[in-house]
Coordinates of C-alpha atoms in Angstrom, one line a residue:
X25 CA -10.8 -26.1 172.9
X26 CA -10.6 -29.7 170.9
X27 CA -14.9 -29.4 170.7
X28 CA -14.6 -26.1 169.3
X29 CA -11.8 -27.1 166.5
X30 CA -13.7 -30.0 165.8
X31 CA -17.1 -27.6 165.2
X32 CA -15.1 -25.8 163.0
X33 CA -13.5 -28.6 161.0
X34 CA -17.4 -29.9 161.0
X35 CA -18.5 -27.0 159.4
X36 CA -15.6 -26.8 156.8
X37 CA -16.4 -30.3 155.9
X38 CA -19.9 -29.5 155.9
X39 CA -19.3 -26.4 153.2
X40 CA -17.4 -28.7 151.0
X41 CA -20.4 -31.4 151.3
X42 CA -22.5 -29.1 150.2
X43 CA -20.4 -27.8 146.9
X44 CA -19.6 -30.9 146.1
X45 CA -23.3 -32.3 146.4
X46 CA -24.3 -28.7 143.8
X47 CA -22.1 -30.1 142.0
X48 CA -23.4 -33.3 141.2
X49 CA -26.9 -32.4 141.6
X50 CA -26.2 -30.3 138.3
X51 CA -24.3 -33.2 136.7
X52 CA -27.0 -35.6 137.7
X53 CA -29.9 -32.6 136.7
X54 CA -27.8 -32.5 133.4
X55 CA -28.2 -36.7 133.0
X56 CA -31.8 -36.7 134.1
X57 CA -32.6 -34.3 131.7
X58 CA -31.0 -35.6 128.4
X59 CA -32.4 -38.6 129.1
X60 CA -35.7 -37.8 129.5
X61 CA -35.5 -35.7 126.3
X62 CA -34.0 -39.1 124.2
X63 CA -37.4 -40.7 125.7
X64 CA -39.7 -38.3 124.9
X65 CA -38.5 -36.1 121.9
X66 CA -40.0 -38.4 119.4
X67 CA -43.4 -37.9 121.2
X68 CA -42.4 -33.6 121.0
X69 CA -42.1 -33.9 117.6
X70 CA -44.9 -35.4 116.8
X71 CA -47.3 -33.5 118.9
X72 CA -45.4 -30.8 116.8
X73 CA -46.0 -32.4 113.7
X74 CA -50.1 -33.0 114.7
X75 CA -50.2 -29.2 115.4
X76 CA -49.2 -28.7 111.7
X77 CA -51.4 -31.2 110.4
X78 CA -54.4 -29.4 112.3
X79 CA -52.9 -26.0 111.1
X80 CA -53.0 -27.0 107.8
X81 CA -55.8 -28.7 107.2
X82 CA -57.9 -25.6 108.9
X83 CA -56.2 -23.8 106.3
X84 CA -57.3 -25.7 103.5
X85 CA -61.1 -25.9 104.8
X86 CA -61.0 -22.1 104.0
X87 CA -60.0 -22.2 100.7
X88 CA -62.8 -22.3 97.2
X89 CA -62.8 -25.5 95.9
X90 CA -64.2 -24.0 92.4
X91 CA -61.7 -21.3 92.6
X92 CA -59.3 -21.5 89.8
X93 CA -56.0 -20.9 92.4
X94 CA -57.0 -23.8 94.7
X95 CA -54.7 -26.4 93.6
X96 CA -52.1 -23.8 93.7
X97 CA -53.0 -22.6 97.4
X98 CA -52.8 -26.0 98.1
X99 CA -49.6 -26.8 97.1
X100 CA -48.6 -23.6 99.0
X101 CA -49.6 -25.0 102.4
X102 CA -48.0 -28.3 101.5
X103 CA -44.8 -26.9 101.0
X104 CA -45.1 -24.5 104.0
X105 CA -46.0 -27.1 106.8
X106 CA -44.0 -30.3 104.9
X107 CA -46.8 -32.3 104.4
X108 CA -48.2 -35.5 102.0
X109 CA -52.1 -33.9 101.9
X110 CA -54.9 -36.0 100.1
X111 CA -58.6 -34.2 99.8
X112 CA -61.7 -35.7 99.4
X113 CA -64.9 -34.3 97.6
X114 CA -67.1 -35.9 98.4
X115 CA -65.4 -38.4 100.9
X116 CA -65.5 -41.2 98.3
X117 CA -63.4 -39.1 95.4
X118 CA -60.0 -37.9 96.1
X119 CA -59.9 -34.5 94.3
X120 CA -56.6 -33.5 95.2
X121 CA -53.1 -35.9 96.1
X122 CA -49.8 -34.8 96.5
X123 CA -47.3 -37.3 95.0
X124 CA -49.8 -36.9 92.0
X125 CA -49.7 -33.3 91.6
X126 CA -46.1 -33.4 91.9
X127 CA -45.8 -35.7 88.9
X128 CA -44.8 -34.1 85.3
X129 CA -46.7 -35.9 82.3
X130 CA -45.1 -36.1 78.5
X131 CA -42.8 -33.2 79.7
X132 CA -45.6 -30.4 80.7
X133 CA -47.9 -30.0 83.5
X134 CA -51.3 -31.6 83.4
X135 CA -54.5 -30.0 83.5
X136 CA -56.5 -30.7 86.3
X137 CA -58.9 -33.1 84.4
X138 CA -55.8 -35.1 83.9
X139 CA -54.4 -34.8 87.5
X140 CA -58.4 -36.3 88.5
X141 CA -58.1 -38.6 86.3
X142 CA -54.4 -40.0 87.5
X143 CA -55.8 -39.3 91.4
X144 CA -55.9 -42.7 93.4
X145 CA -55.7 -43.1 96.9
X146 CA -52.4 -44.2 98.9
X147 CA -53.4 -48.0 99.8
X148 CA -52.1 -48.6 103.8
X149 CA -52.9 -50.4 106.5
X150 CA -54.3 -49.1 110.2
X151 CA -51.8 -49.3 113.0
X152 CA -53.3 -47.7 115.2
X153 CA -56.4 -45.5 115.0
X154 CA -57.5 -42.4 118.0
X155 CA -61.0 -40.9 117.7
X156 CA -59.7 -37.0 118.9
X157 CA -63.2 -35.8 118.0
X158 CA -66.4 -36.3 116.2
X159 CA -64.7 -35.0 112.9
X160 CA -61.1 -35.8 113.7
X161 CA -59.3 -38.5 113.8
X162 CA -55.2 -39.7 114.4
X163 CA -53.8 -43.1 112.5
X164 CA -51.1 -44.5 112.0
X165 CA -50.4 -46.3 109.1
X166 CA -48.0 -48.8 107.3
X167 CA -47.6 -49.3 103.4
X168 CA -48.3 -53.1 102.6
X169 CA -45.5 -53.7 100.6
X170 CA -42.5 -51.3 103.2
X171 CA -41.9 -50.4 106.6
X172 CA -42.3 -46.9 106.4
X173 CA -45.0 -45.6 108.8
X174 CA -47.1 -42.5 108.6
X175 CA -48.6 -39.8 110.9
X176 CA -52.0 -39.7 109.6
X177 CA -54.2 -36.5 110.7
X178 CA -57.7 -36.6 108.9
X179 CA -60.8 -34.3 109.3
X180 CA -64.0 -34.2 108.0
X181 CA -66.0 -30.8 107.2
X182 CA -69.0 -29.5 105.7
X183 CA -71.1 -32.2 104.3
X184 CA -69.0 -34.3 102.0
X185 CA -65.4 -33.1 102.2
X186 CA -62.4 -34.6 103.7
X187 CA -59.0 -33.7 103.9
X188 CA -55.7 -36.1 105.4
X189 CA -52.3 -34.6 105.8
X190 CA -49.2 -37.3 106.3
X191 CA -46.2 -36.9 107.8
X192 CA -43.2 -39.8 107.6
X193 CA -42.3 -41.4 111.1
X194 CA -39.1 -42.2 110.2
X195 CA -39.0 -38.0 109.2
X196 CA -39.7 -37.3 112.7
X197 CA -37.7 -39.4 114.5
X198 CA -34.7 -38.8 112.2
X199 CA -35.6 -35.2 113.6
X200 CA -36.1 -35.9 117.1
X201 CA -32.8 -37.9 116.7
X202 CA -31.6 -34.9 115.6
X203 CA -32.8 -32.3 118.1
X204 CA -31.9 -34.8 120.6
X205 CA -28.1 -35.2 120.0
X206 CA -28.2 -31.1 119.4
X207 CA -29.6 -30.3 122.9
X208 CA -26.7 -33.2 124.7
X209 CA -24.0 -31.2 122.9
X210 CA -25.3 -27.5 123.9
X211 CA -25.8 -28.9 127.4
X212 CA -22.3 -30.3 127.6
X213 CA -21.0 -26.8 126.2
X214 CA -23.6 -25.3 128.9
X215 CA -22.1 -27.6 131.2
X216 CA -18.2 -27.0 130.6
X217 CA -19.4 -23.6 130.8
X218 CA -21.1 -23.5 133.7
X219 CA -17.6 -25.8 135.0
X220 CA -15.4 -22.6 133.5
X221 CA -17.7 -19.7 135.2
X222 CA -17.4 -22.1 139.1
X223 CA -13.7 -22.3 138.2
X224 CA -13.0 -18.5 137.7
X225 CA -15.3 -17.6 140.5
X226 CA -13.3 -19.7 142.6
X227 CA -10.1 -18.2 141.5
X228 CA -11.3 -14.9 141.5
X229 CA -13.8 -15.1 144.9
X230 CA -12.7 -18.3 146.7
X231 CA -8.7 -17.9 146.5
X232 CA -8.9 -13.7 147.6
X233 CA -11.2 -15.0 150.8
X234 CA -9.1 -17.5 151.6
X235 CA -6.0 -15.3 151.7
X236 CA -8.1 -12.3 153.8
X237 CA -9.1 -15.6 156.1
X238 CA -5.1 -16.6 156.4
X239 CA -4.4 -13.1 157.1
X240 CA -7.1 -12.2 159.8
X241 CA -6.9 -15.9 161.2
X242 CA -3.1 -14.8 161.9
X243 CA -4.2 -11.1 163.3
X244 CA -6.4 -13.1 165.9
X245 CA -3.3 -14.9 166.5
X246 CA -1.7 -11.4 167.3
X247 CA 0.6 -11.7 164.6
X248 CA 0.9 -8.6 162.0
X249 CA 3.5 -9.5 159.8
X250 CA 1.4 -10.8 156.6
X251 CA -0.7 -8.3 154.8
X252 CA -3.6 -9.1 152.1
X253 CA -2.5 -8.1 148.8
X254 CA -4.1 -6.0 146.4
X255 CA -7.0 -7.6 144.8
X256 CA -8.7 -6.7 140.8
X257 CA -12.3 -6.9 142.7
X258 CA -13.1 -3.3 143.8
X259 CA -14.7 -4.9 146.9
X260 CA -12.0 -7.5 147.7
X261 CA -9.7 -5.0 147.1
X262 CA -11.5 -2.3 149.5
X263 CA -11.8 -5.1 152.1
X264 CA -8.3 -5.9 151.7
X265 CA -7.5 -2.5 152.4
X266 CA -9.8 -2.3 155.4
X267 CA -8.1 -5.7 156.8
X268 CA -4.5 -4.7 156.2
X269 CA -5.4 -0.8 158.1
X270 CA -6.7 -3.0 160.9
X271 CA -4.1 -4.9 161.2
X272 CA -1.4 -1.9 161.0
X273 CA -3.6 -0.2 163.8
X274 CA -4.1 -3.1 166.1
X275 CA 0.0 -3.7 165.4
X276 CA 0.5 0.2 166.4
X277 CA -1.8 -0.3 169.4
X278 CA -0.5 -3.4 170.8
X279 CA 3.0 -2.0 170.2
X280 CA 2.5 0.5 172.4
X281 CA 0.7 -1.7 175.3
X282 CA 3.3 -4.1 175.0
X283 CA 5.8 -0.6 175.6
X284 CA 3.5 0.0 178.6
X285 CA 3.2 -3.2 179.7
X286 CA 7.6 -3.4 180.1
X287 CA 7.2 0.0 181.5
X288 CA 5.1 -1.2 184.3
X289 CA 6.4 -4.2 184.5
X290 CA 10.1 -2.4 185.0
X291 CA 8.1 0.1 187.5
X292 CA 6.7 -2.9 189.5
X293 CA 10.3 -4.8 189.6
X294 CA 11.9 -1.1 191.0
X295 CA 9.6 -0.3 193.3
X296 CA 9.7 -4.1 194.8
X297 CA 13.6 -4.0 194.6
X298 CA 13.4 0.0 196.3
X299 CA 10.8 -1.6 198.7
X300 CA 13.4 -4.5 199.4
X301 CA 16.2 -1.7 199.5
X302 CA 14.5 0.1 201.7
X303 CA 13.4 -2.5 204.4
X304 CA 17.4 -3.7 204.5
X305 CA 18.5 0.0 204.2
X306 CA 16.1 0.7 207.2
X307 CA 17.1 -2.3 208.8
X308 CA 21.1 -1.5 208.3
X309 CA 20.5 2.3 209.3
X310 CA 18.8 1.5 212.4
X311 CA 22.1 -0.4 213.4
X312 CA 24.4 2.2 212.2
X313 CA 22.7 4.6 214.3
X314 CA 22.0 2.4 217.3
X315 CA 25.8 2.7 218.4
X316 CA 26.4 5.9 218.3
X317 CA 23.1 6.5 220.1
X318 CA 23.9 4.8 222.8
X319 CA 27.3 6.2 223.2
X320 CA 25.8 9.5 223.1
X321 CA 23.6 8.6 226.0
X322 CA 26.3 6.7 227.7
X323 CA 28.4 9.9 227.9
X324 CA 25.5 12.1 228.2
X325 CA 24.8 10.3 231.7
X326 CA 28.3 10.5 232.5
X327 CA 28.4 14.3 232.0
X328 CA 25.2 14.4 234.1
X329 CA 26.5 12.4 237.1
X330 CA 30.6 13.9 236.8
X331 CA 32.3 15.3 239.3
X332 CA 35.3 17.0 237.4
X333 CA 35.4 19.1 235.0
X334 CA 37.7 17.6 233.2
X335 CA 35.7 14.2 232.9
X336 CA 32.8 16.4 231.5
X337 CA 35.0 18.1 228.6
X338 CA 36.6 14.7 227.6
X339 CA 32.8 13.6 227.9
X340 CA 31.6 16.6 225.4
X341 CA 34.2 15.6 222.9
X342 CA 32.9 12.2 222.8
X343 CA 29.6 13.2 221.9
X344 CA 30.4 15.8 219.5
X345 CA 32.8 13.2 217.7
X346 CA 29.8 10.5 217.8
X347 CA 27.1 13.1 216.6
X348 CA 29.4 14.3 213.8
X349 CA 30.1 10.7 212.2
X350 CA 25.8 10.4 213.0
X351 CA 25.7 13.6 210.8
X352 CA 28.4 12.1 208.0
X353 CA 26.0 8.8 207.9
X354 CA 22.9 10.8 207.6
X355 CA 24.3 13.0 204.8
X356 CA 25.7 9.7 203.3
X357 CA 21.9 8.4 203.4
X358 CA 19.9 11.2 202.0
X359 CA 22.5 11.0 198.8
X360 CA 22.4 7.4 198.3
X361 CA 18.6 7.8 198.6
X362 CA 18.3 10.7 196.1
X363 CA 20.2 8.1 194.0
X364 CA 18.4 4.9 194.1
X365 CA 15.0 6.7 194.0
X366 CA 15.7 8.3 190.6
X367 CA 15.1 12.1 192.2
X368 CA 18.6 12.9 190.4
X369 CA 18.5 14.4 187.0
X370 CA 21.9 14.2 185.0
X371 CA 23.4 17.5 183.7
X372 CA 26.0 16.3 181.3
X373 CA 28.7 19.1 180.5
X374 CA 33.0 18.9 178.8
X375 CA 34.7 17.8 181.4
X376 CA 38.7 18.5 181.4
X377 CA 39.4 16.0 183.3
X378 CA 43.1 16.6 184.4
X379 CA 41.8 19.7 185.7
X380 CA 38.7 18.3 187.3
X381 CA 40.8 15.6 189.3
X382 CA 43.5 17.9 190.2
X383 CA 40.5 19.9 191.8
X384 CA 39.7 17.2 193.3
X385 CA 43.4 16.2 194.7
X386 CA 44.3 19.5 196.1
X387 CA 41.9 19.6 199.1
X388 CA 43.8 16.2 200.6
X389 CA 47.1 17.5 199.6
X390 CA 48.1 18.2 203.2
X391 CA 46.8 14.7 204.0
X392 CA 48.9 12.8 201.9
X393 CA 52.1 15.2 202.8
X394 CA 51.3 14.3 206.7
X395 CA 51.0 10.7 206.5
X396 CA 53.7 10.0 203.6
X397 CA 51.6 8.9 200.7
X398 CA 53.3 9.3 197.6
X399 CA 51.2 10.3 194.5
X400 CA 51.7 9.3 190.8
X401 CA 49.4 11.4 188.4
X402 CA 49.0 10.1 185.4
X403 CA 46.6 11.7 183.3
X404 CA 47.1 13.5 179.3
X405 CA 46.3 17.4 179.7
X406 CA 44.2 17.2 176.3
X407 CA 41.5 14.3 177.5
X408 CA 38.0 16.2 178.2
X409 CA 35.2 13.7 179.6
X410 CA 31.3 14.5 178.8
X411 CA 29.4 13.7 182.5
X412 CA 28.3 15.3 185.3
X413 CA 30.5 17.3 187.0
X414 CA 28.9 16.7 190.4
X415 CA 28.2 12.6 189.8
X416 CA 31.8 13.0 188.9
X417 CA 33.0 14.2 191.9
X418 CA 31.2 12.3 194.1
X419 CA 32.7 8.7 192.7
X420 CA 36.3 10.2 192.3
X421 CA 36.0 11.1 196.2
X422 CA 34.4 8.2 197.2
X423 CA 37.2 6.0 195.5
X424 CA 40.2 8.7 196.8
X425 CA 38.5 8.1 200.5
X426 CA 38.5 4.7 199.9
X427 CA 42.2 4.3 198.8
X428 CA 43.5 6.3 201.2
X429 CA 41.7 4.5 204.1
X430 CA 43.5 1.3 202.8
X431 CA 46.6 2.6 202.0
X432 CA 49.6 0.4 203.2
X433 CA 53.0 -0.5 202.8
X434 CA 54.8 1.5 200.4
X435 CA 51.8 4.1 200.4
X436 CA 51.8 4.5 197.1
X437 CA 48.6 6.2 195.5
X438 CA 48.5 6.1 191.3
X439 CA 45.6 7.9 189.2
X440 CA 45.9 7.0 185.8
X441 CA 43.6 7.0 182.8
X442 CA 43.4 5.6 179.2
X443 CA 40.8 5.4 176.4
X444 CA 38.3 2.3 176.2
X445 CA 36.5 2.1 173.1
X446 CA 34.4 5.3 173.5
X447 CA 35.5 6.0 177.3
X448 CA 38.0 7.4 179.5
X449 CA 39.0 5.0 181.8
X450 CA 40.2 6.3 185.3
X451 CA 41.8 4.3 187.9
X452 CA 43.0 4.4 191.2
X453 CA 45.5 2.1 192.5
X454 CA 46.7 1.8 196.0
X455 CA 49.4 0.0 197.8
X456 CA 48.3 -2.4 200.0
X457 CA 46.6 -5.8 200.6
X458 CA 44.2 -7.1 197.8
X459 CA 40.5 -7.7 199.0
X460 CA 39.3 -11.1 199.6
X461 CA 37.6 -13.0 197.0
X462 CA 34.7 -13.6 199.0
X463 CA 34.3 -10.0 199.9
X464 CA 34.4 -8.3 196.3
X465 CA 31.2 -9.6 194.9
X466 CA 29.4 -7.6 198.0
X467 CA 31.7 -4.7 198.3
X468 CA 29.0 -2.6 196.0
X469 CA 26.5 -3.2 198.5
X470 CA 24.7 -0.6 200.8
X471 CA 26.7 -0.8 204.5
X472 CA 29.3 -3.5 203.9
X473 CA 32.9 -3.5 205.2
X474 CA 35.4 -5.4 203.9
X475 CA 37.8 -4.7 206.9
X476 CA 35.0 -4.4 209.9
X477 CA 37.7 -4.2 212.7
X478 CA 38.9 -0.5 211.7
X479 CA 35.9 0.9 210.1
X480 CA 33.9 1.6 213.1
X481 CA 37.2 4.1 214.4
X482 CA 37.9 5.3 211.0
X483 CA 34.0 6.7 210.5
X484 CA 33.5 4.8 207.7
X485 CA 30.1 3.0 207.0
X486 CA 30.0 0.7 204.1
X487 CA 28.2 3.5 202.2
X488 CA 30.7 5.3 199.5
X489 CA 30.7 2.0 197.0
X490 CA 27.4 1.2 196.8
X491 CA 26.6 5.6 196.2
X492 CA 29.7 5.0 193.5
X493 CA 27.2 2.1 191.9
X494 CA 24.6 3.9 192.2
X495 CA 26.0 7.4 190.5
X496 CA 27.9 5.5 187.5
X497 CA 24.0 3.6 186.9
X498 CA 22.3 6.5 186.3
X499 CA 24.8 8.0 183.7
X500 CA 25.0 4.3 182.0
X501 CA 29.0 4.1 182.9
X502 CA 30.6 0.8 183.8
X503 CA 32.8 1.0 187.1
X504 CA 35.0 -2.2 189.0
X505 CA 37.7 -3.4 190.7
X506 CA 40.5 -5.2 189.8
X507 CA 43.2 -7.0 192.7
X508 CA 46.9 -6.8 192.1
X509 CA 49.4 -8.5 194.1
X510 CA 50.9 -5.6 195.8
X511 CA 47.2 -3.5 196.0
X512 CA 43.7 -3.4 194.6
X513 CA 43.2 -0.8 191.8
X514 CA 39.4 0.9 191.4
X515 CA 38.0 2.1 188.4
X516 CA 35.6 3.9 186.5
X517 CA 34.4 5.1 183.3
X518 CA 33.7 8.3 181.6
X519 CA 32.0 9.0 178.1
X520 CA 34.8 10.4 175.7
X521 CA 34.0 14.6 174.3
X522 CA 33.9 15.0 171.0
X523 CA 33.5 18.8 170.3

């Protein structure tokens, strides 16, 4: 894992290497280039310049001497290239000069006997002197008496004639100088520019791909709270879109696998706790049942090997008595079981519940008269429950059974009820001795007895709490006990009806 971060950090590093080193390959591209045009624009501009010379001075080999326009045309081509010109005809006579034809005398032009007349060459020294061809040659030269330098381009044509065009140094490199600074300052603006264009590309590429890398790096991460944000960039902003539709999708569909994954995870933990339920409820049954089997057999053999008929009746009733609390346990069993292994489905209806308890009551009525119990009812006429009638009955038996198997001392019996929050709560309290710390915690439990010296001849198996537990689970109601000096007091809660 650290060899992969550190490939990726690598390559991060190695992407901002390589903009940075763009970057100064233009900035040095930018230095390279200016300099080598401070270097060599004075040579550009006077290859430029030599071109004109040629130009020229081809031009002027095509004009007519004797024509009456020549000295005209002439002048034309020196003002159009920029040029000092000097003709010869033949080599040894200059016919033609420019700082002489340029020059007024007495206030009017001269004629062109005059101009011959005035017509002496420009007296220089050689600097430097390149045979191009037979017929052309490149100088330059130096006045004697000042340091200004020429560009000298002369050419030689026909059988006499000869023609010179000058150009001032100091003229081209004042240019060149010129040209020089002109090109730095539109590269700087093409620089700054270039700088300007990086900078919005990088606000308007870099900083939207860096946000759809946040958000996706996060998505990998399996977290779908961030979204990308609408972007100007028709593409960014269809990517975005596409990204944040991922992301919504993958968030719907691990959602729901994470609700599947709790499902089966709860399905695993109820089938391991039913499978654990069932070994111990196996395990508990088998000795529930393993006494009154063998009593069962015990009397059956005595039946079998009696000699009176008497012994055989008393036998019978022994058997029957055994086989009916078998029949009570197995019926207890099958109902717990249709409990714990969710085959119940809750029917919820009103339930008035004075009625419903009184129902409930009436059926041990002669039980109570019989053994002197004494019965406080305590419940308002208007309260109406919302249950299961059935669930109902079965944890209000259970809890009557249970009271009035522990009934002692003043045999007092109380059913009261009052409203919790949004539940009835019933209780039943009876007289008698409080249940042991150490017993109440398992009391809920499948086939514990609290008081194991009477159960066994009362018929009871340690089954009604734990089928009370299991009823008030499935309809989400809390139940409990509470111990009272004088008795213990059971309760159990039902949803309030509000129509």
């Amino acid at each position: 894992m650290k060899n992969k971060r550190k490939g990726e950090y690598k390559k991060r590093d190695s992407l901002m290497t390589r903009y940075g080193l763009s970057f100064l390959a233009l900035v040095g591209l930018f230095v390279v280039l200016n300099i080598l045009q401070f270097v060599f624009m004075d040579g550009i501009f006077a290859y430029g310049v030599w071109k004109n010379m040629r130009e020229a001075a081809l031009r002027i080999e095509q004009l007519d001497y004797n024509s009456e326009s020549f000295m005209k045309d002439v002048s034309d081509i020196e003002a159009n290239y920029d040029l000092y010109i000097e003709i010869y005809y033949p080599r040894e006579k200059l016919i033609y000069s420019s700082s002489v034809n340029q020059v007024v005398f007495n206030g009017k032009q001269p004629s062109p006997s005059d101009v011959q007349n005035e017509l002496k060459p420009r007296i220089m020294k050689t600097v430097k002197h390149i045979e191009l061809n037979e017929k052309d040659y490149l100088e330059i030269r130096q006045e004697y008496f000042a340091t200004a330098k020429y560009l000298v381009f002369g050419t030689f044509y026909g059988d006499n004639a000869g023609i010179e065009t000058y150009s001032s140094l100091d003229v081209i490199k004042s240019n060149a100088r010129t040209a020089s600074w002109a090109l730095l300052w539109m590269s700087l603006a093409l620089l700054v520019l270039i700088l300007a264009v990086f900078l919005i590309y990088t606000y308007t590429i870099t900083v939207p791909l860096s946000k759809l890398n946040k958000v996706t790096k996060r998505i990998g991460a399996l977290d779908f709270k961030e979204v990308c944000p609408p972007f100007r960039i028709r593409e960014l902003g269809e990517l975005s879109s596409s990204v944040n539709a991922l992301s919504s999708s993958l968030n719907m569909t691990m959602m729901d696998l994470q609700k599947k994954n709790e499902r089966l995870e709860q399905e695993i933990a109820r089938e391991k706790k039913l499978e654990e339920g069932m070994k111990q409820f196996i395990a508990n049954a088998s000795h529930e049942l393993k006494t009154p089997i063998a009593i069962i057999q015990g009397y059956a053999e005595g039946i079998r090997y009696s000699e009176t008929i008497e012994d055989s009746e008393e036998y019978c009733d022994v058997i029957i008595e055994e086989a009916q609390k078998m029949n009570r346990l197995v019926v207890r069993m099958l109902e717990m079981m249709r409990f714990e292994n969710d085959g119940y489905i809750v029917r919820n209806e009103k339930l008035p519940l004075r009625q419903t308890i009184r129902s409930c009551v009436s059926s041990r009525k002669r039980y109570l008269d019989d053994n002197g119990i004494r019965l406080e009812f305590n419940v308002n006429e208007s309260y109406a429950g919302f249950g299961d009638k059935e669930l109902f009955g079965i944890v209000f038996n259970n809890f009557f059974s249970n009271a009035l198997s522990h009934i002692e001392g003043e045999k007092l019996l109380r059913i009261s009820c009052e409203v919790v929050n949004d539940y009835y709560r019933i209780s039943l309290f009876n007289s008698g001795k409080p249940i042991d710390d150490e017993d109440i915690e398992h009391i809920w439990n499948s086939f514990y007895r609290a008081d194991k010296s009477r159960s066994r001849e009362q018929g009871r198996f340690g089954l009604g709490l734990s089928i009370v537990a299991d009823a008030q689970n499935l309809q989400n109601a809390k139940y409990g006990v509470v111990n009272h000096s004088d008795g213990v007091e059971f309760w159990f809660d039902v949803l309030i009806c509000n129509e």
